[in-house]
mmCIF file of N, CA and C in Angstrom:
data_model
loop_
_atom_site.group_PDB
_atom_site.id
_atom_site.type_symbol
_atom_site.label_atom_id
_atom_site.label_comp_id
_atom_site.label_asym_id
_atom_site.label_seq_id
_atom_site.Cartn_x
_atom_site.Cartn_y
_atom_site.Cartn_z
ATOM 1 N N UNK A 755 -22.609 -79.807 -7.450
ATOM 2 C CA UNK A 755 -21.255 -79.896 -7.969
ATOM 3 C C UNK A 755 -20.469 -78.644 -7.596
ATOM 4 N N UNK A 756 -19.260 -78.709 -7.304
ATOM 5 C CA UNK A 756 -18.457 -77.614 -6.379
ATOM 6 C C UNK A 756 -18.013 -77.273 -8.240
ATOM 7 N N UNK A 757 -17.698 -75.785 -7.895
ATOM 8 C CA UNK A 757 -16.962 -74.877 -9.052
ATOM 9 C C UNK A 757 -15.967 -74.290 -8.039
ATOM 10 N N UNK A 758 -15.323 -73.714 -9.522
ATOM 11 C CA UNK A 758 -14.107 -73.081 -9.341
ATOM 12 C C UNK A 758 -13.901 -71.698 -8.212
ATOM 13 N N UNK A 759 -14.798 -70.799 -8.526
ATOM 14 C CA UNK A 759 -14.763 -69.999 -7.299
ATOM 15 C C UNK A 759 -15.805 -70.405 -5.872
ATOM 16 N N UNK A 760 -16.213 -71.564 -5.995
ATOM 17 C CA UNK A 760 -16.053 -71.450 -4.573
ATOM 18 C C UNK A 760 -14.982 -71.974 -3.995
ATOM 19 N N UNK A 761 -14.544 -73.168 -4.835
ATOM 20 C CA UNK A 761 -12.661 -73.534 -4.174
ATOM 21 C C UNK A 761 -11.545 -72.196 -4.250
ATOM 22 N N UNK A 762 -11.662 -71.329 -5.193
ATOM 23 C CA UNK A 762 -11.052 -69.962 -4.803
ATOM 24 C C UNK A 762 -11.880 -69.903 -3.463
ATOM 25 N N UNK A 763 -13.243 -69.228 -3.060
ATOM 26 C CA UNK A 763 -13.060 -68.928 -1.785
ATOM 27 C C UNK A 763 -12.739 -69.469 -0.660
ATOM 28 N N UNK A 764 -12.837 -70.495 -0.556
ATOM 29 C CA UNK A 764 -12.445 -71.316 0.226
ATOM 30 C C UNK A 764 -10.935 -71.372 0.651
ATOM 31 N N UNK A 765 -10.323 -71.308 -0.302
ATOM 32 C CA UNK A 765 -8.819 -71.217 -0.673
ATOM 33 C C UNK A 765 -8.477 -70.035 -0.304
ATOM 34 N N UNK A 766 -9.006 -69.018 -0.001
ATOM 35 C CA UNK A 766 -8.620 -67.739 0.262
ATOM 36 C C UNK A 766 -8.701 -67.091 1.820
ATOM 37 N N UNK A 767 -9.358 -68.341 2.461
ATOM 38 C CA UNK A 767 -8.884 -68.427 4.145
ATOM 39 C C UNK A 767 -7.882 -68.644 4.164
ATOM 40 N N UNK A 768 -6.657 -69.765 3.322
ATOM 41 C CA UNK A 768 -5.560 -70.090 3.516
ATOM 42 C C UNK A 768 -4.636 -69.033 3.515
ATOM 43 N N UNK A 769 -3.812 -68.644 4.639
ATOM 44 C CA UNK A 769 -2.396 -67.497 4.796
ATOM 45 C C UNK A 769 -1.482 -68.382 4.960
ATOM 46 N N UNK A 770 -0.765 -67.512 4.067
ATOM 47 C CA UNK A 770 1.062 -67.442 3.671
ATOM 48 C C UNK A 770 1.247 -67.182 5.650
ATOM 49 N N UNK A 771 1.444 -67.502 6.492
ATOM 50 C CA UNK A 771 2.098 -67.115 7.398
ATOM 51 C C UNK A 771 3.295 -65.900 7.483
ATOM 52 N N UNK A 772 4.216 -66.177 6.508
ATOM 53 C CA UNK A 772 5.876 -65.425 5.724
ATOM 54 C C UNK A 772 5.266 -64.596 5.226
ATOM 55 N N UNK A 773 4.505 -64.382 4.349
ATOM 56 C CA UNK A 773 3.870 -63.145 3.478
ATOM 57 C C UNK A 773 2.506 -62.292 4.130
ATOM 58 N N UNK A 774 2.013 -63.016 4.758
ATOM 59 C CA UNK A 774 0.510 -62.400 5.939
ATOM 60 C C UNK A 774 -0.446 -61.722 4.938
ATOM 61 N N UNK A 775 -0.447 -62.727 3.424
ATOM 62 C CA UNK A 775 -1.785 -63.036 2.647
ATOM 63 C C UNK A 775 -1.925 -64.003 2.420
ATOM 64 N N UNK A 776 -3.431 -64.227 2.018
ATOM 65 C CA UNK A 776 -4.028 -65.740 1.784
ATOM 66 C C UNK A 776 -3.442 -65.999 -0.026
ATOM 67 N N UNK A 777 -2.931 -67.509 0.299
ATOM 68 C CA UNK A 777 -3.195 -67.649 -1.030
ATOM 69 C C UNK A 777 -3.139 -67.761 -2.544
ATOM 70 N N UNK A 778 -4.643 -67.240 -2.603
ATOM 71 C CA UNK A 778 -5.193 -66.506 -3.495
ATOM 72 C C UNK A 778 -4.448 -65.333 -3.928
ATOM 73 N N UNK A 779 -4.834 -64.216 -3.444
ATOM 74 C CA UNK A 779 -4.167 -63.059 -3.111
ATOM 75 C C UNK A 779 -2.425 -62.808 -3.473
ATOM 76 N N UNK A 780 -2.017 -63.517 -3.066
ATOM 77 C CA UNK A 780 -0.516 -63.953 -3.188
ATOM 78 C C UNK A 780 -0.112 -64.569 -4.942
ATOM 79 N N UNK A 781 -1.254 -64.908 -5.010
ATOM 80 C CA UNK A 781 -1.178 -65.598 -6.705
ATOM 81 C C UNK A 781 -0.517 -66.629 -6.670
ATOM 82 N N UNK A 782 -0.473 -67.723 -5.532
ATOM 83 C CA UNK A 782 -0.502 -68.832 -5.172
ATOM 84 C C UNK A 782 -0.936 -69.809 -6.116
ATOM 85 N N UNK A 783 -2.192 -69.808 -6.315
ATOM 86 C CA UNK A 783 -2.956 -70.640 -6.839
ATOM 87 C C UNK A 783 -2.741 -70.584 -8.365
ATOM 88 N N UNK A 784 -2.124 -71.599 -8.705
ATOM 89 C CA UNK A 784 -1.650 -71.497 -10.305
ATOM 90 C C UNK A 784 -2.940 -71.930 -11.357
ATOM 91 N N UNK A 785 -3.178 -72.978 -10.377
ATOM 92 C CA UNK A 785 -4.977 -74.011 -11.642
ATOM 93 C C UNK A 785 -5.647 -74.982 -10.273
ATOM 94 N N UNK A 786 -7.098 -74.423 -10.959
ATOM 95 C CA UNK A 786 -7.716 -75.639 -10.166
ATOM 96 C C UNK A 786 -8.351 -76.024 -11.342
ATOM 97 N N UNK A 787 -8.406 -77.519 -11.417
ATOM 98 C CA UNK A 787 -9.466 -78.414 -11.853
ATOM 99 C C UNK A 787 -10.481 -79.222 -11.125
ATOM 100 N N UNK A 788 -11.679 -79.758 -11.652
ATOM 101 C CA UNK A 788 -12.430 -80.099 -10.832
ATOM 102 C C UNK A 788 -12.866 -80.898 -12.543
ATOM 103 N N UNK A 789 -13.150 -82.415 -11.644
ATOM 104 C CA UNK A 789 -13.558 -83.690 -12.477
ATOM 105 C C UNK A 789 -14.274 -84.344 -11.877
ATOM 106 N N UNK A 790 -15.724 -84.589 -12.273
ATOM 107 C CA UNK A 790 -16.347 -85.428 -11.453
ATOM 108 C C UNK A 790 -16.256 -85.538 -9.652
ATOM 109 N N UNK A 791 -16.076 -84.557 -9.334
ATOM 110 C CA UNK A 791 -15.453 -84.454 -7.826
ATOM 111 C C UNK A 791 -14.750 -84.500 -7.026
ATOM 112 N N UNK A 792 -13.291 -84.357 -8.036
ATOM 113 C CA UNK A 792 -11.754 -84.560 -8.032
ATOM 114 C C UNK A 792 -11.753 -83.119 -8.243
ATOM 115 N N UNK A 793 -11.170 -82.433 -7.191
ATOM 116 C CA UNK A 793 -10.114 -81.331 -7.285
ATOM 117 C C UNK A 793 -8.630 -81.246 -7.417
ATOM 118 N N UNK A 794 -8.184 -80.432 -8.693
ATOM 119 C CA UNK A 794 -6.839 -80.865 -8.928
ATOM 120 C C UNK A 794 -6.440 -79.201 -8.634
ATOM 121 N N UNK A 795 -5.323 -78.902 -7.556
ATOM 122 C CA UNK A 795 -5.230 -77.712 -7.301
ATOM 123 C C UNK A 795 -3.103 -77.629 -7.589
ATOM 124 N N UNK A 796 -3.416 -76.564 -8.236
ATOM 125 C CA UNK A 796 -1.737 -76.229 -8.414
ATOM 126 C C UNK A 796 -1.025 -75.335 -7.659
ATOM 127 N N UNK A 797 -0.140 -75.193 -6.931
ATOM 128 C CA UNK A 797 -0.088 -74.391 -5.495
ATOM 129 C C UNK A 797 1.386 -74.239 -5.713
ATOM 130 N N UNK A 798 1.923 -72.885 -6.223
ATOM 131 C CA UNK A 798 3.209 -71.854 -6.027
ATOM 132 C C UNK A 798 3.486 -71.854 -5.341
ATOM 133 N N UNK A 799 4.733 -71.830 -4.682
ATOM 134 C CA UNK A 799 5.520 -71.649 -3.569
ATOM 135 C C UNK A 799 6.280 -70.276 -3.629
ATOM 136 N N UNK A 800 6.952 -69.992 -2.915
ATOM 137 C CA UNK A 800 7.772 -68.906 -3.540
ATOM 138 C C UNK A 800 9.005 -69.215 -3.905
ATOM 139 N N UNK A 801 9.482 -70.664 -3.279
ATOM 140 C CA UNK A 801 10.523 -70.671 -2.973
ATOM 141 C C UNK A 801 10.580 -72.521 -2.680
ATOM 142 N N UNK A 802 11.462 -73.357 -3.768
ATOM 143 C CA UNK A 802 11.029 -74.991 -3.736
ATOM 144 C C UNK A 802 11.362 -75.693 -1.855
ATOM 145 N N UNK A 803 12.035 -74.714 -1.194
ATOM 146 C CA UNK A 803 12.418 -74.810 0.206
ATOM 147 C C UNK A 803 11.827 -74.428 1.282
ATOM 148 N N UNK A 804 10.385 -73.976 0.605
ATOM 149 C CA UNK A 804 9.667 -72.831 1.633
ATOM 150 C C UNK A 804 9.326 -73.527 2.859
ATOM 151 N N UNK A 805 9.807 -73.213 4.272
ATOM 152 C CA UNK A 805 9.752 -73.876 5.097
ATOM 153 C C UNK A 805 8.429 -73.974 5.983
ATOM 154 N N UNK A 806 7.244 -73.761 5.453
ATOM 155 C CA UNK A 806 6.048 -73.907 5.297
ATOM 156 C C UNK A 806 5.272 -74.832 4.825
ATOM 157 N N UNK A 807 5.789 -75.317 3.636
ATOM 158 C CA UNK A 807 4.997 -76.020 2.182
ATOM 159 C C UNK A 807 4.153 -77.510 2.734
ATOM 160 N N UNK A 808 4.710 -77.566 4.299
ATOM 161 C CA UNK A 808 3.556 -78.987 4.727
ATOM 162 C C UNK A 808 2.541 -78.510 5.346
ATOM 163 N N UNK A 809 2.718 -77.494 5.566
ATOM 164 C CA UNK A 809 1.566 -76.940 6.636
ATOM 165 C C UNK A 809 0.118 -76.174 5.617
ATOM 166 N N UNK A 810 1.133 -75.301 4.138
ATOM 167 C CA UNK A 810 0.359 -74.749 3.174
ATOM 168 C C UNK A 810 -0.708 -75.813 2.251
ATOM 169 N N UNK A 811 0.049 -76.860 2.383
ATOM 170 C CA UNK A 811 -0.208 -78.042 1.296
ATOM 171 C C UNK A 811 -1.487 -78.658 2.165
ATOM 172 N N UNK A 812 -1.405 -78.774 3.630
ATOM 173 C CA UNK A 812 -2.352 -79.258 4.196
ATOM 174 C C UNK A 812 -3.556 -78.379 4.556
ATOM 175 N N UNK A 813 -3.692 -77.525 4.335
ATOM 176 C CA UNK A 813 -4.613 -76.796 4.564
ATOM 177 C C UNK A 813 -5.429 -76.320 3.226
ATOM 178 N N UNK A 814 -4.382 -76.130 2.247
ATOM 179 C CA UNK A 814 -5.005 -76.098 0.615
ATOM 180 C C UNK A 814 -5.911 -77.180 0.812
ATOM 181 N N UNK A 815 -5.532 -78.356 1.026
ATOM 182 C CA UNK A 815 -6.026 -79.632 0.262
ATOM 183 C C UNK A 815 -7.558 -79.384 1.575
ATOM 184 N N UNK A 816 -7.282 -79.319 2.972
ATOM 185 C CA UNK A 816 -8.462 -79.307 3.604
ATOM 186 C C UNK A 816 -9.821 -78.236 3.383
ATOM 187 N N UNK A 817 -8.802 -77.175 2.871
ATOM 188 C CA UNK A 817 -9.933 -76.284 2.512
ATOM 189 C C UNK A 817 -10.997 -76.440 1.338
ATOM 190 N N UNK A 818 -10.331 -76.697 0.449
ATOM 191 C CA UNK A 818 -10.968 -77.421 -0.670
ATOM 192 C C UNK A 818 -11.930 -78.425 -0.281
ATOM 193 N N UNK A 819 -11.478 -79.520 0.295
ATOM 194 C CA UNK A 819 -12.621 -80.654 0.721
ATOM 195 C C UNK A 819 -13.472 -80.353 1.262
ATOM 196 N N UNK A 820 -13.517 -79.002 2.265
ATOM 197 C CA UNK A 820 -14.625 -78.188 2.977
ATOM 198 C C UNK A 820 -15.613 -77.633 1.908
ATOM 199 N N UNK A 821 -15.270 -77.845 0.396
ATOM 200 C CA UNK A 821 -15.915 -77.259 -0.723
ATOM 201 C C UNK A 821 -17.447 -78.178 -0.815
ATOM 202 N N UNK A 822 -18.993 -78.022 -0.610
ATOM 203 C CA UNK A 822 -19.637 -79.493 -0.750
ATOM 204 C C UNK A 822 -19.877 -79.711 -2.214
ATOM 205 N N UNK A 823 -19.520 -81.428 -2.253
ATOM 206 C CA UNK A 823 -19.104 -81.609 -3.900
ATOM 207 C C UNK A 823 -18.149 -82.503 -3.463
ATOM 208 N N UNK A 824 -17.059 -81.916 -3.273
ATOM 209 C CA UNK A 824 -15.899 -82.668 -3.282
ATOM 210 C C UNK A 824 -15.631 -83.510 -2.389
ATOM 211 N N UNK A 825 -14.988 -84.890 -3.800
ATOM 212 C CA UNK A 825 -14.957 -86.189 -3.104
ATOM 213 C C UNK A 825 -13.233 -85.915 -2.911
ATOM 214 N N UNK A 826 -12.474 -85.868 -3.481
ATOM 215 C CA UNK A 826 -11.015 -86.028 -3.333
ATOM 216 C C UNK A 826 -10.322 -84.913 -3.549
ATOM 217 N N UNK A 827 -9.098 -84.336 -3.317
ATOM 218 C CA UNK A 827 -8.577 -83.133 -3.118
ATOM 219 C C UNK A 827 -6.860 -83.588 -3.804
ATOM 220 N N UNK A 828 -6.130 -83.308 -4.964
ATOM 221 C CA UNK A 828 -4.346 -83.552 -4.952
ATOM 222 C C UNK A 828 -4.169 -82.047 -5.205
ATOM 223 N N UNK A 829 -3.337 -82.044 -3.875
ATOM 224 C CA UNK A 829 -2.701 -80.617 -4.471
ATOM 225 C C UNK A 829 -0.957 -80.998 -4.919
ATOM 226 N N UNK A 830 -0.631 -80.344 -5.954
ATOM 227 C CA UNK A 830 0.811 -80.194 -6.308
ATOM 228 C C UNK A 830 1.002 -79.186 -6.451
ATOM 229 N N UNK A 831 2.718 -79.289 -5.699
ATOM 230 C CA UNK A 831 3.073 -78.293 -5.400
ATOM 231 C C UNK A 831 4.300 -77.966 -6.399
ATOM 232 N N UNK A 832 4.513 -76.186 -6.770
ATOM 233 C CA UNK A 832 5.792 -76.186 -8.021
ATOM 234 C C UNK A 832 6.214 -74.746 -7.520
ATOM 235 N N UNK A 833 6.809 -74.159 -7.838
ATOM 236 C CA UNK A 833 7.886 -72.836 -7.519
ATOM 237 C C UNK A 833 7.457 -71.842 -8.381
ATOM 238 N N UNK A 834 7.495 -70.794 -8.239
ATOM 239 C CA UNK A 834 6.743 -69.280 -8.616
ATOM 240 C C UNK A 834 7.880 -69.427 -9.740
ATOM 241 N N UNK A 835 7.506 -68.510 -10.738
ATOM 242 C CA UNK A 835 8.981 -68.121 -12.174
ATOM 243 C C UNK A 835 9.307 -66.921 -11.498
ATOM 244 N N UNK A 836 10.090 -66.216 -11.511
ATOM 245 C CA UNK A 836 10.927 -64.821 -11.275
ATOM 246 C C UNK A 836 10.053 -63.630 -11.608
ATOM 247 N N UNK A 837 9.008 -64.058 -12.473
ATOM 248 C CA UNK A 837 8.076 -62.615 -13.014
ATOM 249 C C UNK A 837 6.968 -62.597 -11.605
ATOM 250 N N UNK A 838 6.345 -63.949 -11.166
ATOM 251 C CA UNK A 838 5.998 -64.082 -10.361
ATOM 252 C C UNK A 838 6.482 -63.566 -8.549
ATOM 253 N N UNK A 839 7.704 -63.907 -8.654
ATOM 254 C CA UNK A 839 8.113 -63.629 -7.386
ATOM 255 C C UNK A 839 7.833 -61.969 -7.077
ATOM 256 N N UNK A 840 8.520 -61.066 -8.447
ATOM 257 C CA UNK A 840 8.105 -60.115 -8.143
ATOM 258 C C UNK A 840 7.502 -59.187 -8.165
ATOM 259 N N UNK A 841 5.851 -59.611 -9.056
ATOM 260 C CA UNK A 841 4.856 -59.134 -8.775
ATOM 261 C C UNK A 841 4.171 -59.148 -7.558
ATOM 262 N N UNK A 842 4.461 -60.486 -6.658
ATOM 263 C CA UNK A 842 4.387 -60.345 -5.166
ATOM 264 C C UNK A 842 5.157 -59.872 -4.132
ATOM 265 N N UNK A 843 6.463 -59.467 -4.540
ATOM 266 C CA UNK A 843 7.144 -58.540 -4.066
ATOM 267 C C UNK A 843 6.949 -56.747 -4.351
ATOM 268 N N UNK A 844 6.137 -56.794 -5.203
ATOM 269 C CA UNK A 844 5.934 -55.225 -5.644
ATOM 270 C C UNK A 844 3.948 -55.049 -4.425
ATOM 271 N N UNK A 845 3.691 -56.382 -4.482
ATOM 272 C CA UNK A 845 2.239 -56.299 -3.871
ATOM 273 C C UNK A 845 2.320 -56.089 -2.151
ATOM 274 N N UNK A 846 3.647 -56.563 -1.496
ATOM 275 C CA UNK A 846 3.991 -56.719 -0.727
ATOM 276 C C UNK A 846 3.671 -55.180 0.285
ATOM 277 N N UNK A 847 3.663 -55.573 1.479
ATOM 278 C CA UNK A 847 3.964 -54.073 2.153
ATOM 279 C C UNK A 847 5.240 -53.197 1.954
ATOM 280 N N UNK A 848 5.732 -52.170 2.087
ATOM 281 C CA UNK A 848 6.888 -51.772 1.578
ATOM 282 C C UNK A 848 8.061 -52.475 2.665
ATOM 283 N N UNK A 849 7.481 -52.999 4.068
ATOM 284 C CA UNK A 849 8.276 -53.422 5.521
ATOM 285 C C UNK A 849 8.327 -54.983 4.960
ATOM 286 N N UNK A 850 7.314 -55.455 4.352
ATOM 287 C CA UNK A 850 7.464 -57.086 3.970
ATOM 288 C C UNK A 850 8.130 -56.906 2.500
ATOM 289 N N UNK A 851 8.203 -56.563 2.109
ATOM 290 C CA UNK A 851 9.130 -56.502 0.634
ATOM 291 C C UNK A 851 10.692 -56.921 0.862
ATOM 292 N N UNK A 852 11.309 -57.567 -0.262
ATOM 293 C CA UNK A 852 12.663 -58.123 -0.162
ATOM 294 C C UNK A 852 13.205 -56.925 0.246
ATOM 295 N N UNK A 853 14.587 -56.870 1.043
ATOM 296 C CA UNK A 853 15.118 -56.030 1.633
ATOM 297 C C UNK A 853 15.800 -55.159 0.626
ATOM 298 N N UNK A 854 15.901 -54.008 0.475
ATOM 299 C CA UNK A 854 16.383 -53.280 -0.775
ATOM 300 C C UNK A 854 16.875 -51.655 0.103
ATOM 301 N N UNK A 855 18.154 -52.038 0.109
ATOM 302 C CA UNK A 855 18.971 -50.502 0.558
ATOM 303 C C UNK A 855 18.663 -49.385 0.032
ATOM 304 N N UNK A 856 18.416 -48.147 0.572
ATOM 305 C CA UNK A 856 18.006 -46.718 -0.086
ATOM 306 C C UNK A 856 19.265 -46.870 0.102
ATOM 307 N N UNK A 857 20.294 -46.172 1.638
ATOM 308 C CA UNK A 857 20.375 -45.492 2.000
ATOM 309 C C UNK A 857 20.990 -45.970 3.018
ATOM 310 N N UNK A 858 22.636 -45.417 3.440
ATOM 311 C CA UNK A 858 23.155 -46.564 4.318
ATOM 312 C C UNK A 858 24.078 -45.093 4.745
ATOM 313 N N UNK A 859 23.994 -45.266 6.337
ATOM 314 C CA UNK A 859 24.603 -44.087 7.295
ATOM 315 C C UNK A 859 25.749 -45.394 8.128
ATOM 316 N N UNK A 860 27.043 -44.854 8.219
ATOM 317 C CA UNK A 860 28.355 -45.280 8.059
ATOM 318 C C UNK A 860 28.215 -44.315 10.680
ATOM 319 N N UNK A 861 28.647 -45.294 11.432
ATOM 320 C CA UNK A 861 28.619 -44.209 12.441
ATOM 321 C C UNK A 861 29.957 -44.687 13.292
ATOM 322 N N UNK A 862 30.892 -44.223 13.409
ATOM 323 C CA UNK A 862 31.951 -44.495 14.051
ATOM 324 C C UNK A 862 32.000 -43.718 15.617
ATOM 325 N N UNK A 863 32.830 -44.517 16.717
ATOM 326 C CA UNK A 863 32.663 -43.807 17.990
ATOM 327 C C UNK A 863 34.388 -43.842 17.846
ATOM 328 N N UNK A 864 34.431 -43.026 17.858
ATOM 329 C CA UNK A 864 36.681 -42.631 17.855
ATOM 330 C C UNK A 864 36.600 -42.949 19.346
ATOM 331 N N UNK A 865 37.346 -44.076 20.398
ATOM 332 C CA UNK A 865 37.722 -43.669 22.035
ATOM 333 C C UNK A 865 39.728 -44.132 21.613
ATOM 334 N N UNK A 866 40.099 -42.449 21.713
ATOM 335 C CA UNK A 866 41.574 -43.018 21.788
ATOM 336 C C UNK A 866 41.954 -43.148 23.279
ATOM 337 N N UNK A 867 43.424 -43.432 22.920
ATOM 338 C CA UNK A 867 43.704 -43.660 24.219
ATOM 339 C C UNK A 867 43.915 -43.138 25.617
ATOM 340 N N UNK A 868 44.299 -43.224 26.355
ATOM 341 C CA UNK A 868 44.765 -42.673 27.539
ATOM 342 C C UNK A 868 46.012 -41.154 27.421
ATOM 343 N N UNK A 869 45.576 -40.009 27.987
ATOM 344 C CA UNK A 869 46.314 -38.626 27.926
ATOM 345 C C UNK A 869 47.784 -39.091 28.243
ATOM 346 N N UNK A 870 47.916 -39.980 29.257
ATOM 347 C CA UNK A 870 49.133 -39.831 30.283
ATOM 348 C C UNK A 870 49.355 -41.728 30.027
ATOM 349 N N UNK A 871 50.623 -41.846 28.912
ATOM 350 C CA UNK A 871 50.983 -43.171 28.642
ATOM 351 C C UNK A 871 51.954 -43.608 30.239
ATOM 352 N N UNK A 872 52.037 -44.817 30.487
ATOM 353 C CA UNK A 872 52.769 -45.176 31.331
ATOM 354 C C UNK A 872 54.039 -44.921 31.314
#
């Protein structure tokens, strides 16, 4: 019978492509259940538009079935809450983190005109 962390590990080959962590890691993975050999996996997005979510969704669900045990795999998919987003924005690299201005240098090139007007 498959358990819960081995569908975490399994699940933790899966990368965010956009974020360049698996997952897991990412705090992706909201709930897994497992029933008689039904995996029920709950899978965060960051974002209900994430232009990923067929490619994430298909690989959740394959990785899991790679679990031995498991007869069937539903993953559903739902949107991170705001506390979420930015605990993975604070986990982030400081270069992958939402864009956030220190510090903004202003640079002008003055070319006036011509010495000798027509």
């Amino acid at each position: 019978m498959a358990t819960k962390q081995q569908i975490k590990k399994m699940l933790s080959q899966v990368v965010d492509p956009e974020l360049g962590k698996n997952i897991v890691e990412a705090g992706m993975v909201r709930n897994i259940q497992i029933e008689k050999g039904k995996v029920h996996i709950t899978l965060a997005l960051t974002t209900k538009d994430c232009p990923v979510k067929g490619r994430l969704h298909q690989e959740t669900k394959a990785a899991a079935q790679a679990v031995t045990g498991v007869e069937s795999v539903t993953v559903e998919l739902t949107t991170m809450t705001r506390e979420e987003r930015l605990k993975l924005q604070n986990s982030l690299s400081p270069s992958m983190s939402m864009n956030r201005v220190g510090k903004m240098v202003a640079v002008m090139s003055g070319k006036g005109g011509s010495e000798n007007p027509l």
